[in-house]
mmCIF file of C-alpha atoms in Angstrom:
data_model
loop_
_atom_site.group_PDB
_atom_site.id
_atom_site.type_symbol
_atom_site.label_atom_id
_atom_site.label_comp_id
_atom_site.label_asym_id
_atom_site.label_seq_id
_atom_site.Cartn_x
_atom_site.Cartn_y
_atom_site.Cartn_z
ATOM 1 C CA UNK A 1 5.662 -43.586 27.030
ATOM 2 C CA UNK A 2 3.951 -40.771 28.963
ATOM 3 C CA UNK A 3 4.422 -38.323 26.561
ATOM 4 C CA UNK A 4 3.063 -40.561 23.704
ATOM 5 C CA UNK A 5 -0.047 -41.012 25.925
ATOM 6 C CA UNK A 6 -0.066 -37.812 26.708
ATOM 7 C CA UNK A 7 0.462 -36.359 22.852
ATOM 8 C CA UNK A 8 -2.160 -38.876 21.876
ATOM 9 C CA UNK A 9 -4.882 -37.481 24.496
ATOM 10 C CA UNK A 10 -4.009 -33.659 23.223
ATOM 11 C CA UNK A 11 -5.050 -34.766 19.699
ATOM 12 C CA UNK A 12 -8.007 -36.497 20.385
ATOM 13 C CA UNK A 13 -9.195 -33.620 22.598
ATOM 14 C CA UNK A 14 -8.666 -30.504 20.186
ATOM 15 C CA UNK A 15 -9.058 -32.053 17.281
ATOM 16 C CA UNK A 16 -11.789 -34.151 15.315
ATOM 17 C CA UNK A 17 -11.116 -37.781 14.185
ATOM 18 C CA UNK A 18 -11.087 -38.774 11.103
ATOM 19 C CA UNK A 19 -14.353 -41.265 11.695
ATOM 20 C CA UNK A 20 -15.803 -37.639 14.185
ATOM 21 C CA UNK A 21 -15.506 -35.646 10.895
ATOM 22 C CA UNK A 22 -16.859 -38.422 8.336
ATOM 23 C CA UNK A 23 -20.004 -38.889 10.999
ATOM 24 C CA UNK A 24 -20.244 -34.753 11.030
ATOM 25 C CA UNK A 25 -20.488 -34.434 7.401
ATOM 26 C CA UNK A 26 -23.090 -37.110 7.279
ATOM 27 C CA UNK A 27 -25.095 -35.052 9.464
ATOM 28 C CA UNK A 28 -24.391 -31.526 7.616
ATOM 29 C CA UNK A 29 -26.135 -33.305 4.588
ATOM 30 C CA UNK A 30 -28.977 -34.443 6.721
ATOM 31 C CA UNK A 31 -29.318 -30.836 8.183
ATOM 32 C CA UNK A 32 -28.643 -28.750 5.258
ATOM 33 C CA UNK A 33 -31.943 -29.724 3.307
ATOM 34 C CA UNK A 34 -34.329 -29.336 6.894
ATOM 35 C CA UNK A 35 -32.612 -25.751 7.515
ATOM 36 C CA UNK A 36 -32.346 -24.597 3.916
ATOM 37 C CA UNK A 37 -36.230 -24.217 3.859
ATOM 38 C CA UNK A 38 -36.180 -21.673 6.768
ATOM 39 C CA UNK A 39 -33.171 -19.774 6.285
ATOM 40 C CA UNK A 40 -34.198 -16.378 5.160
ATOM 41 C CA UNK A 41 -32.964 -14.679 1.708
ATOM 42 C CA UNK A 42 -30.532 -12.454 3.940
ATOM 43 C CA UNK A 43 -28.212 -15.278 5.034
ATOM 44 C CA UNK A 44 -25.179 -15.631 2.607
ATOM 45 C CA UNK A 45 -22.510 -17.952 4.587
ATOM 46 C CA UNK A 46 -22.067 -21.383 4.169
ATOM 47 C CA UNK A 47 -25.111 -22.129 1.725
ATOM 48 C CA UNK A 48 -25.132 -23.813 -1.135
ATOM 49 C CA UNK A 49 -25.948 -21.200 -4.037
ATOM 50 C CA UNK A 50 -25.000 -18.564 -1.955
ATOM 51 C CA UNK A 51 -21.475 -16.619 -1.605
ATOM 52 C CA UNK A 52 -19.781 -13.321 -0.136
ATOM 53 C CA UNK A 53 -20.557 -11.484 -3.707
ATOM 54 C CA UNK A 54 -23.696 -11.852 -3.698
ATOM 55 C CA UNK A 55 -23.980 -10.455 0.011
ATOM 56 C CA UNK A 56 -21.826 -7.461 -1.047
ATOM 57 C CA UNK A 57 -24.088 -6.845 -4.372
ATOM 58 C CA UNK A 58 -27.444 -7.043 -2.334
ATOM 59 C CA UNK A 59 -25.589 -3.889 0.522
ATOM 60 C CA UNK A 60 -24.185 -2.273 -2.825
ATOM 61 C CA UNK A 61 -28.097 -2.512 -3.899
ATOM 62 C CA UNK A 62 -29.766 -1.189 -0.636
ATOM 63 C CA UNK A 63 -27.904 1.445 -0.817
ATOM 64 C CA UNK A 64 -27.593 2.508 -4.206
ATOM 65 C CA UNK A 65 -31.028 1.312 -5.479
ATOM 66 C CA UNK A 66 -33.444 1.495 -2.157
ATOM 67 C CA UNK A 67 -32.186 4.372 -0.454
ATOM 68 C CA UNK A 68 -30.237 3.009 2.900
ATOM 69 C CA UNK A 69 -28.465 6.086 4.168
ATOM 70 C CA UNK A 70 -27.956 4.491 7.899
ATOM 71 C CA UNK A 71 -25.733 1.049 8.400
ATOM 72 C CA UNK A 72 -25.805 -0.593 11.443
ATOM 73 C CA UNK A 73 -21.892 -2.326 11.599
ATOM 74 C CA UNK A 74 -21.910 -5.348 13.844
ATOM 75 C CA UNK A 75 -19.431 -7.200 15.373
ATOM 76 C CA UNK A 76 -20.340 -10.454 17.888
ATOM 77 C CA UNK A 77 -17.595 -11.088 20.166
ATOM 78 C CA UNK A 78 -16.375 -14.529 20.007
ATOM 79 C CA UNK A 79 -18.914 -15.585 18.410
ATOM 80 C CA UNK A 80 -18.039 -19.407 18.006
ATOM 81 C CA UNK A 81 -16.950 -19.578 21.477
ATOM 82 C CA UNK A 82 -20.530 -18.185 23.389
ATOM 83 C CA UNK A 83 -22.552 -20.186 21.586
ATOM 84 C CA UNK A 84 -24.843 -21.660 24.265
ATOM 85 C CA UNK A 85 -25.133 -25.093 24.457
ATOM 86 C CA UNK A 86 -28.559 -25.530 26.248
ATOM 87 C CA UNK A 87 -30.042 -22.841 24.147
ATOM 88 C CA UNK A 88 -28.055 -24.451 20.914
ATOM 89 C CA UNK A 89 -30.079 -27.722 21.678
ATOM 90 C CA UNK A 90 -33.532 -26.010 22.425
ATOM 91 C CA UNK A 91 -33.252 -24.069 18.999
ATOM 92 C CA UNK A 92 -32.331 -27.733 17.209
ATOM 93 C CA UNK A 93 -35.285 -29.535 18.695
ATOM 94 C CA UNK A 94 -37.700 -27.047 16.882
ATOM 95 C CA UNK A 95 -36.646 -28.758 13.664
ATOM 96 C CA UNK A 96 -35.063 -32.068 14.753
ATOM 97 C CA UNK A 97 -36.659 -35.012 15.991
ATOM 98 C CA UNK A 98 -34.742 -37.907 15.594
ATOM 99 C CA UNK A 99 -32.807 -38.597 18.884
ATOM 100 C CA UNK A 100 -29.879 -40.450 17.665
ATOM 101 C CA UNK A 101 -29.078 -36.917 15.386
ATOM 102 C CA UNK A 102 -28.968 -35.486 18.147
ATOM 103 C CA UNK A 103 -27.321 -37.308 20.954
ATOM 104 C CA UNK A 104 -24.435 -37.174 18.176
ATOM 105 C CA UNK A 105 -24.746 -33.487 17.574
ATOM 106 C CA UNK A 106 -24.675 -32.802 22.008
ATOM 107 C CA UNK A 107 -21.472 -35.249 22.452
ATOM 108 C CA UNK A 108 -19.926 -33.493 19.807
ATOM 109 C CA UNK A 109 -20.603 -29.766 21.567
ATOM 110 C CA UNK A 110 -19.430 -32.110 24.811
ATOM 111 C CA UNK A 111 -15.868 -32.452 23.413
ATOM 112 C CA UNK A 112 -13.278 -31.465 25.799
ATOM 113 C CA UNK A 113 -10.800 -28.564 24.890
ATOM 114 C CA UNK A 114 -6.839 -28.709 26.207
ATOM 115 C CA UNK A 115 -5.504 -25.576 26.970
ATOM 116 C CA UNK A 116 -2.160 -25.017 28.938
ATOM 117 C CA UNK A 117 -1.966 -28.908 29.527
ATOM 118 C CA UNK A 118 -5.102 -29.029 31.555
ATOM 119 C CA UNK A 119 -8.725 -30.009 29.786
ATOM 120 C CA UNK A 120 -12.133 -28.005 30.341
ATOM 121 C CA UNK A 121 -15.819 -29.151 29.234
ATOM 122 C CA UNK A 122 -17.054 -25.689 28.885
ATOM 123 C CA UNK A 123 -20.957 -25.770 27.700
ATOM 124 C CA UNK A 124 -20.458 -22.884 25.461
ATOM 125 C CA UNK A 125 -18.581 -22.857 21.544
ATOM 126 C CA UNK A 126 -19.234 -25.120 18.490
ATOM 127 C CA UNK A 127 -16.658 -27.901 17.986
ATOM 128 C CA UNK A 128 -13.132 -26.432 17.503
ATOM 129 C CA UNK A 129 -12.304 -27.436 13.633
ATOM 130 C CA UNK A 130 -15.780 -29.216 13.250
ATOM 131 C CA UNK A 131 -17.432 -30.537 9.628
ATOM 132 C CA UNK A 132 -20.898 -29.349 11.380
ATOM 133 C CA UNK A 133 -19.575 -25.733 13.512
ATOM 134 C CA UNK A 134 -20.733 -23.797 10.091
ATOM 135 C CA UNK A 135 -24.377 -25.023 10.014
ATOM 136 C CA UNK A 136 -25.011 -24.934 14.059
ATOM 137 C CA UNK A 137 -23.690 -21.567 13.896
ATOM 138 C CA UNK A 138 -26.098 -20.035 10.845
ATOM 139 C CA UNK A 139 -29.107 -22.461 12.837
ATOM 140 C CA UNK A 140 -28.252 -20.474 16.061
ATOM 141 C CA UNK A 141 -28.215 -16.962 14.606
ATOM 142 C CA UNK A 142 -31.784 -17.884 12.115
ATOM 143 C CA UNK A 143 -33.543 -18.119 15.433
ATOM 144 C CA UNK A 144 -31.723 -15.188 17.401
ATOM 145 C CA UNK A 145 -31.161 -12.932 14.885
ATOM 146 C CA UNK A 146 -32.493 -13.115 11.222
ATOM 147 C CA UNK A 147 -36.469 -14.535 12.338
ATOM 148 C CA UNK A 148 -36.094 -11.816 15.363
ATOM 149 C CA UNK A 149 -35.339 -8.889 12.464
ATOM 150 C CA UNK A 150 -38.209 -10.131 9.891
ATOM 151 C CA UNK A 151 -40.917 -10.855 12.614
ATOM 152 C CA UNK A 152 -40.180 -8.753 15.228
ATOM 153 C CA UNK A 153 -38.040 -5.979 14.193
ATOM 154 C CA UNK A 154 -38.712 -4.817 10.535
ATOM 155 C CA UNK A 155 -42.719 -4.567 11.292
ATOM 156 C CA UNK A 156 -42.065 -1.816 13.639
ATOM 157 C CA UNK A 157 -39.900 0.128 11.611
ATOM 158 C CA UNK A 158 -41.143 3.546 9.833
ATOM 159 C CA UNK A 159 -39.224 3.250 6.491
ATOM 160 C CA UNK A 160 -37.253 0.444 4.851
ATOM 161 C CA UNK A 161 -34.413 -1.641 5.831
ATOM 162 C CA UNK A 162 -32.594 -4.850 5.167
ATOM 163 C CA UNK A 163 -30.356 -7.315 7.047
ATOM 164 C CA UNK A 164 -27.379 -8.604 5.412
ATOM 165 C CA UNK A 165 -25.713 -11.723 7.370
ATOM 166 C CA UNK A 166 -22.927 -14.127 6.286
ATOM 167 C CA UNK A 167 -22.106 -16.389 8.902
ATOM 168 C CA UNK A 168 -21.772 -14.104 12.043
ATOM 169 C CA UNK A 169 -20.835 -10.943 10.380
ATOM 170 C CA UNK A 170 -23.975 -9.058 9.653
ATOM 171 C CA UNK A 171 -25.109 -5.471 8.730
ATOM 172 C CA UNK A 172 -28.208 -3.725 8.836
ATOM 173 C CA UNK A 173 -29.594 -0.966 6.391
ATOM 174 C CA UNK A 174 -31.755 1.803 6.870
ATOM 175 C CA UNK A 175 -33.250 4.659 5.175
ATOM 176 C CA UNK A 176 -34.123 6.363 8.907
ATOM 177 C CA UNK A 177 -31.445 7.009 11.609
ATOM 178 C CA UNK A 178 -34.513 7.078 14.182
ATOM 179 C CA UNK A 179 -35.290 2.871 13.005
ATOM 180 C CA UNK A 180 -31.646 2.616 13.256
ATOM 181 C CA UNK A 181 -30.635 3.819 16.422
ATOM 182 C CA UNK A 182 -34.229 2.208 17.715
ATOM 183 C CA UNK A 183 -32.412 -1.269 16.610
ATOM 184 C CA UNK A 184 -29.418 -0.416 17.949
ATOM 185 C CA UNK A 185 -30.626 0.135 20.602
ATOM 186 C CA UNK A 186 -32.564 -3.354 21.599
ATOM 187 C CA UNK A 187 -30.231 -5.219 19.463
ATOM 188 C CA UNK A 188 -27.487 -6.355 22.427
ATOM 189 C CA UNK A 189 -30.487 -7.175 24.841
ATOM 190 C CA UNK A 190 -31.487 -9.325 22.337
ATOM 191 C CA UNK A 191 -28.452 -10.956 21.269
ATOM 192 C CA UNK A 192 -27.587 -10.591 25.642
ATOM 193 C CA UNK A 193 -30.876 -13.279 26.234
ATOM 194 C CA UNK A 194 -28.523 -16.108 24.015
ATOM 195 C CA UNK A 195 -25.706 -15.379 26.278
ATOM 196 C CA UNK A 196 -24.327 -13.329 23.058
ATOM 197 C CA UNK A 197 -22.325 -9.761 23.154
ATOM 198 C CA UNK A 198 -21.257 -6.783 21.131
ATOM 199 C CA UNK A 199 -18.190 -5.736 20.510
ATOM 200 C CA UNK A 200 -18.014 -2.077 21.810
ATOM 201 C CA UNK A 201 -16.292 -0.987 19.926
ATOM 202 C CA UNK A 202 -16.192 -2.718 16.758
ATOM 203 C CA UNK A 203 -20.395 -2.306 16.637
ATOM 204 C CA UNK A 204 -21.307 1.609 15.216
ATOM 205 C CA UNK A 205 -23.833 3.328 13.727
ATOM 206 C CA UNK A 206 -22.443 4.999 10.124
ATOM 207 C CA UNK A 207 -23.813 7.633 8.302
ATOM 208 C CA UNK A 208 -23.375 6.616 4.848
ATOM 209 C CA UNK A 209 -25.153 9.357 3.271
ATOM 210 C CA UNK A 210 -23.748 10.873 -0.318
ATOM 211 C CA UNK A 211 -21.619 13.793 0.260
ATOM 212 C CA UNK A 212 -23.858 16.017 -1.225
ATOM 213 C CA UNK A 213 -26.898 15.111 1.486
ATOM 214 C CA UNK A 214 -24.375 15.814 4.258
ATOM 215 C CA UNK A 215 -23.732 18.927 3.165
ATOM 216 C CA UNK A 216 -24.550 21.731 5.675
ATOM 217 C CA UNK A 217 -25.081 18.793 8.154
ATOM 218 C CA UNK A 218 -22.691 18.149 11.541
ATOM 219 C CA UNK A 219 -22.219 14.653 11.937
ATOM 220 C CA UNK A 220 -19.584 13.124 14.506
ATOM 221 C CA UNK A 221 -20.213 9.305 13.090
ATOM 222 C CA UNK A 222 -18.050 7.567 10.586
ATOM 223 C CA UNK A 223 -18.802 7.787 6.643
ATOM 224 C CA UNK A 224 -17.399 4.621 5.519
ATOM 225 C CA UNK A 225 -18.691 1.255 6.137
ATOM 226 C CA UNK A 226 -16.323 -2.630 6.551
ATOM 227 C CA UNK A 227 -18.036 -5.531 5.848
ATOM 228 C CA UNK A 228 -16.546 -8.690 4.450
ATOM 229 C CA UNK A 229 -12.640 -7.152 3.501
ATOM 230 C CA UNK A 230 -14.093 -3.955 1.776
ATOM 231 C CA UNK A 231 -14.283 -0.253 2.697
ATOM 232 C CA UNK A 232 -17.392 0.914 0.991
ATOM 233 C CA UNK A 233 -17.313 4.636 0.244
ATOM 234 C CA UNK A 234 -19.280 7.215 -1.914
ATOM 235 C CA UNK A 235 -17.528 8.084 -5.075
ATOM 236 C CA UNK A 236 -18.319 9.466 -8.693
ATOM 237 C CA UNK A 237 -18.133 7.491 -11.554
ATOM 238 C CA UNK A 238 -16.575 8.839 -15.154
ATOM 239 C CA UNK A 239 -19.595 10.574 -15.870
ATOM 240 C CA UNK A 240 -19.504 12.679 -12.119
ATOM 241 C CA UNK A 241 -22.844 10.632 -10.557
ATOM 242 C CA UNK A 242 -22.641 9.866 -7.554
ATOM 243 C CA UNK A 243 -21.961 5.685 -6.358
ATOM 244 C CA UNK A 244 -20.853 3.366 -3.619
ATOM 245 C CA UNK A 245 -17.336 1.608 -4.547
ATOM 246 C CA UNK A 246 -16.042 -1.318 -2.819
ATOM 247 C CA UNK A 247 -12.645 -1.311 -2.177
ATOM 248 C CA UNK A 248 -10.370 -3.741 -0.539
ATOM 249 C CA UNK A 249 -9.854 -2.121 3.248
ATOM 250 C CA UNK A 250 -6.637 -1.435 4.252
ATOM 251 C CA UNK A 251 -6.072 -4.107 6.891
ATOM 252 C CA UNK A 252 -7.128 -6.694 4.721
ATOM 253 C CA UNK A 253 -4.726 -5.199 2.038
ATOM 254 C CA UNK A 254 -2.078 -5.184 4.567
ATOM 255 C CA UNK A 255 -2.622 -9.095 5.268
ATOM 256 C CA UNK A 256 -2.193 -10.188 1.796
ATOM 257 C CA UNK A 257 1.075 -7.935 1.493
ATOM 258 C CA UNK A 258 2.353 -9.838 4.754
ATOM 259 C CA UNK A 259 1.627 -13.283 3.539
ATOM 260 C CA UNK A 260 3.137 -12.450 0.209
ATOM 261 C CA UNK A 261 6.341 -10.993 1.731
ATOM 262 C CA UNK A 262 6.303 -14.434 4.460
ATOM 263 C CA UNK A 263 6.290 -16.612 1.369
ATOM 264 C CA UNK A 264 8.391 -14.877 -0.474
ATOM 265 C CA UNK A 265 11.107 -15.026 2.156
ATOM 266 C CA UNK A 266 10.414 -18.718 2.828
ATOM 267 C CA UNK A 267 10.818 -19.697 -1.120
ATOM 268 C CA UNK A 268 14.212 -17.945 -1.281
ATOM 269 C CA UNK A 269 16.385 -20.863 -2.312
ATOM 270 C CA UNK A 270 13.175 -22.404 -4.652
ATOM 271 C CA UNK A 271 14.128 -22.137 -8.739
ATOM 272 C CA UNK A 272 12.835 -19.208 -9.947
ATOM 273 C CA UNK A 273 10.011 -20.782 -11.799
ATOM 274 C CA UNK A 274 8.840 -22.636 -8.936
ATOM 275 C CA UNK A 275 8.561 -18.781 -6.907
ATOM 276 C CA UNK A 276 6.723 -17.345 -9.954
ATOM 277 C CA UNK A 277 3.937 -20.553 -9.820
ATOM 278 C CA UNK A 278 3.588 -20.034 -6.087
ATOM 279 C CA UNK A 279 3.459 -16.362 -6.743
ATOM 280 C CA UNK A 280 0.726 -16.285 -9.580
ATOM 281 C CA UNK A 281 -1.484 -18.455 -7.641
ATOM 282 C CA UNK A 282 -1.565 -16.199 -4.419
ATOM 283 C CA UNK A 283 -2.006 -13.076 -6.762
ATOM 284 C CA UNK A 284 -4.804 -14.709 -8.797
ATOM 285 C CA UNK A 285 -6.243 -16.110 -5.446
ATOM 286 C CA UNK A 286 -6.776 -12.732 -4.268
ATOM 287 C CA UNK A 287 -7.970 -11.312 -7.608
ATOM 288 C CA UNK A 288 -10.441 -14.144 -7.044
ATOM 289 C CA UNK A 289 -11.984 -12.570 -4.183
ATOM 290 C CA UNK A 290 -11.538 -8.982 -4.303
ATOM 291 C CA UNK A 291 -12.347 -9.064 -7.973
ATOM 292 C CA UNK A 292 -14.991 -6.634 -8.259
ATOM 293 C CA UNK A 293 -16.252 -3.581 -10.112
ATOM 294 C CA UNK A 294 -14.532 -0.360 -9.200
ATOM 295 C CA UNK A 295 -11.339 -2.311 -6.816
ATOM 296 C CA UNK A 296 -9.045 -2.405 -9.730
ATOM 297 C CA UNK A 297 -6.720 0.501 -8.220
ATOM 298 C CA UNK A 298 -6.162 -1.478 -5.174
ATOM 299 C CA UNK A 299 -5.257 -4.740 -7.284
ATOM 300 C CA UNK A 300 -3.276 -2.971 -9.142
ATOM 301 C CA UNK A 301 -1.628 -1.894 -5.874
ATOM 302 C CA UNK A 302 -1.081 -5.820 -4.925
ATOM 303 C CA UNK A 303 0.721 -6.326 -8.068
ATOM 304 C CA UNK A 304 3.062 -3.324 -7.770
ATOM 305 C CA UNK A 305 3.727 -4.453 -4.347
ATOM 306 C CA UNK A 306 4.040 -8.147 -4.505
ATOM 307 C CA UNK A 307 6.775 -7.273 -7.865
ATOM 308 C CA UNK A 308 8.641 -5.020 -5.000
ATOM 309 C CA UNK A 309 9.079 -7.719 -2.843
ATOM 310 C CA UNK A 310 9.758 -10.561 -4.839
ATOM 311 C CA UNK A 311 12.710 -8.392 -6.049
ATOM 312 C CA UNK A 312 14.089 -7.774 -2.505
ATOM 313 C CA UNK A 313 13.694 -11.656 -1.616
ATOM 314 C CA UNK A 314 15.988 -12.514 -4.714
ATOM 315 C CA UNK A 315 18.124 -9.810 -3.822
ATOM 316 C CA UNK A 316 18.894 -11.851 -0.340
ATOM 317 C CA UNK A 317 19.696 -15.098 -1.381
ATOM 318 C CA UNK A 318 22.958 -14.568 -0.656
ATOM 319 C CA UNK A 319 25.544 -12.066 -0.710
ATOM 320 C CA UNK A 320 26.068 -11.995 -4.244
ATOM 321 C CA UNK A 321 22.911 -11.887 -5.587
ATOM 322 C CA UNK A 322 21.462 -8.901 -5.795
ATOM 323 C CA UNK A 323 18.894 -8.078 -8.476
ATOM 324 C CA UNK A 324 18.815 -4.315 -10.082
ATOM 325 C CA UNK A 325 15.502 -3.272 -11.384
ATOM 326 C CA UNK A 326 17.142 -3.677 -15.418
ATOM 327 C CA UNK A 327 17.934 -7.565 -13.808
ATOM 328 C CA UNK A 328 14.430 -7.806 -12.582
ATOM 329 C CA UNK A 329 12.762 -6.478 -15.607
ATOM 330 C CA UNK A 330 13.799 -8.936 -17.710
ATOM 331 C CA UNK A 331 13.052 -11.426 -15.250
ATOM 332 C CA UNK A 332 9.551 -10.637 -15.145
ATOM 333 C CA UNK A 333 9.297 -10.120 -18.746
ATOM 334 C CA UNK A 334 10.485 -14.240 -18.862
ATOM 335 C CA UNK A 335 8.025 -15.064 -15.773
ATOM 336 C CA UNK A 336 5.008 -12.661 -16.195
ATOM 337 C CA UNK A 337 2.876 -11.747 -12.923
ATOM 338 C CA UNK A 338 -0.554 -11.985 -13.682
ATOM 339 C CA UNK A 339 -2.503 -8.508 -14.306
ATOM 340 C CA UNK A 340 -5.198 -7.458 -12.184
ATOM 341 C CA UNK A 341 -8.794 -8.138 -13.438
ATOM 342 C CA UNK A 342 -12.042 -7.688 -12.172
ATOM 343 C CA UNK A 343 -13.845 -11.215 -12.061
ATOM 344 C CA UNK A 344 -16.967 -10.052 -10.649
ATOM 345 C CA UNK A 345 -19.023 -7.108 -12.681
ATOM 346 C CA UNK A 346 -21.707 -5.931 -10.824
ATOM 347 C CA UNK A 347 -22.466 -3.632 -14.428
#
């Protein structure tokens, strides 16, 4: 009977009722419509409208068409989890009024947490698995971050730049490495004042000028730039001018091969059939995604792969079943993986 008790007191406290999340999502709609008037045209994550391809054409832009040679990389540590409560609920009452809105929205951020059998209160972090963590988050970071940059920031600059946030992954583009390294600079004391950090070492200035500005030039800071699952780098296109590609970085690349090997070894004894439908919709998942102009070697690269180790996983199913490459070649040619394709054209 303990245990029950105790098993029913773990779920209430780490995870959202049904009725919690029904009440949350009425409140997202109420909020969405107030907040979507202030957001600012560099906020991409959890809008309605607004996506992760658009974000990566507008940094593709800013530094193709407008010149950024200097990005700003910046990584909040735990972001979700140092969210300040009191300055959470200061932020909200700019906008929101209506007390019973918010008396929800602060027993909500009051909701215990059980770790290690024993249950904390901390007043910092958005509700684990909460309808309404997405939309206090992006409120949180307008007023720290994206109102700071336009207002504050940008007017002091010398030359252009642009801010490029979804959710709480964010860069920042500039055409000077002075007006970056000034924001760099008073960028953690900023974020520091909301009881926000850096990551050390995940947060860098990158010189992401074309190879042929850097030459002659000593530089000991990185050339590529991460944001969102791609490795932008300078390349050529067919006709030799220089471009930014966007390629699917490698630990992102290696994720997808692990989940594709995982489910592969956990379908073993499924029909064939049933492994190829679980396997097409992975591939054309990902193709989904990191379906973009100039990634189609690195799709390419999940296909060859994820044909690799489907073959190895039918080879195990037991100790007479190993498949040669002539056995797995007609296979495939009966159950088809899906090519790579590029779904989003930015040309």
């Amino acid at each position: 009977m303990f245990k029950c008790l105790l098993r029913e007191v773990q779920y209430e406290v780490t995870v959202p009722s049904f009725e919690d999340k029904v009440a949350q999502r009425a409140i997202v709609m109420l909020l969405e419509p107030i907040y979507e008037q202030d957001f600012r045209d560099c906020s991409f994550g959890f809008r309605a409208g607004r996506n992760v391809h658009q974000a990566l054409r507008v940094l593709r832009h800013g530094i193709v068409g407008q010149g950024a040679r200097w990005v700003l990389e910046v990584d909040v540590r735990k972001y979700f989890d140092s969210i300040d409560h009191a300055k959470l609920r200061e932020l909200l009452a700019r906008r929101v009024t209506d007390g019973v809105v918010r008396r929800m929205i602060d027993k909500w951020l009051k909701a215990g947490v059980l770790e290690s059998g024993q249950v904390s209160f901390p007043g910092v972090g958005t509700p684990q698995g909460g309808v309404i963590s997405p939309v206090l988050s992006n409120v949180f970071l307008h007023y720290v971050l994206d109102d700071w940059f336009a207002e504050q920031a940008q007017p002091r600059l010398r030359s252009t730049s642009t801010l490029i946030r979804y959710c709480d992954d964010f860069v920042m583009l500039f055409a000077s490495k002075d007006d970056a390294e000034r924001v760099q600079a008073v960028l953690g004391k900023r974020l520091a004042k909301f009881g926000l950090e850096l990551h050390p070492d995940k947060t860098r200035l990158v010189d992401f000028r074309p190879p042929a500005e850097r030459v002659g030039a000593q530089t000991t800071l990185s050339t590529t730039c991460t944001f969102l699952g791609f490795l932008h780098i300078w390349s050529k296109t067919r006709k030799g001018k220089a471009t930014v590609w966007q390629r699917t970085a490698k630990d992102r690349l290696a994720r997808t091969l692990k989940a594709i090997n995982d489910q592969c070894r956990f379908m073993r004894p499924w029909p064939i059939a049933e492994q190829h439908h679980r396997l097409c919709r992975m591939l054309e998942g990902h193709f989904a995604y990191f379906g973009i102009t100039g990634n189609y070697p690195r799709l390419a690269t999940v296909v060859h792969w994820t044909r690799r180790i489907w073959r190895k996983w039918l080879s195990r199913r037991s100790w007479k079943s190993y498949v040669t490459w002539e056995k797995f070649l007609r296979l495939v040619a009966r159950y088809p993986l899906p090519a790579p394709r590029i779904v989003h054209r930015y040309t």
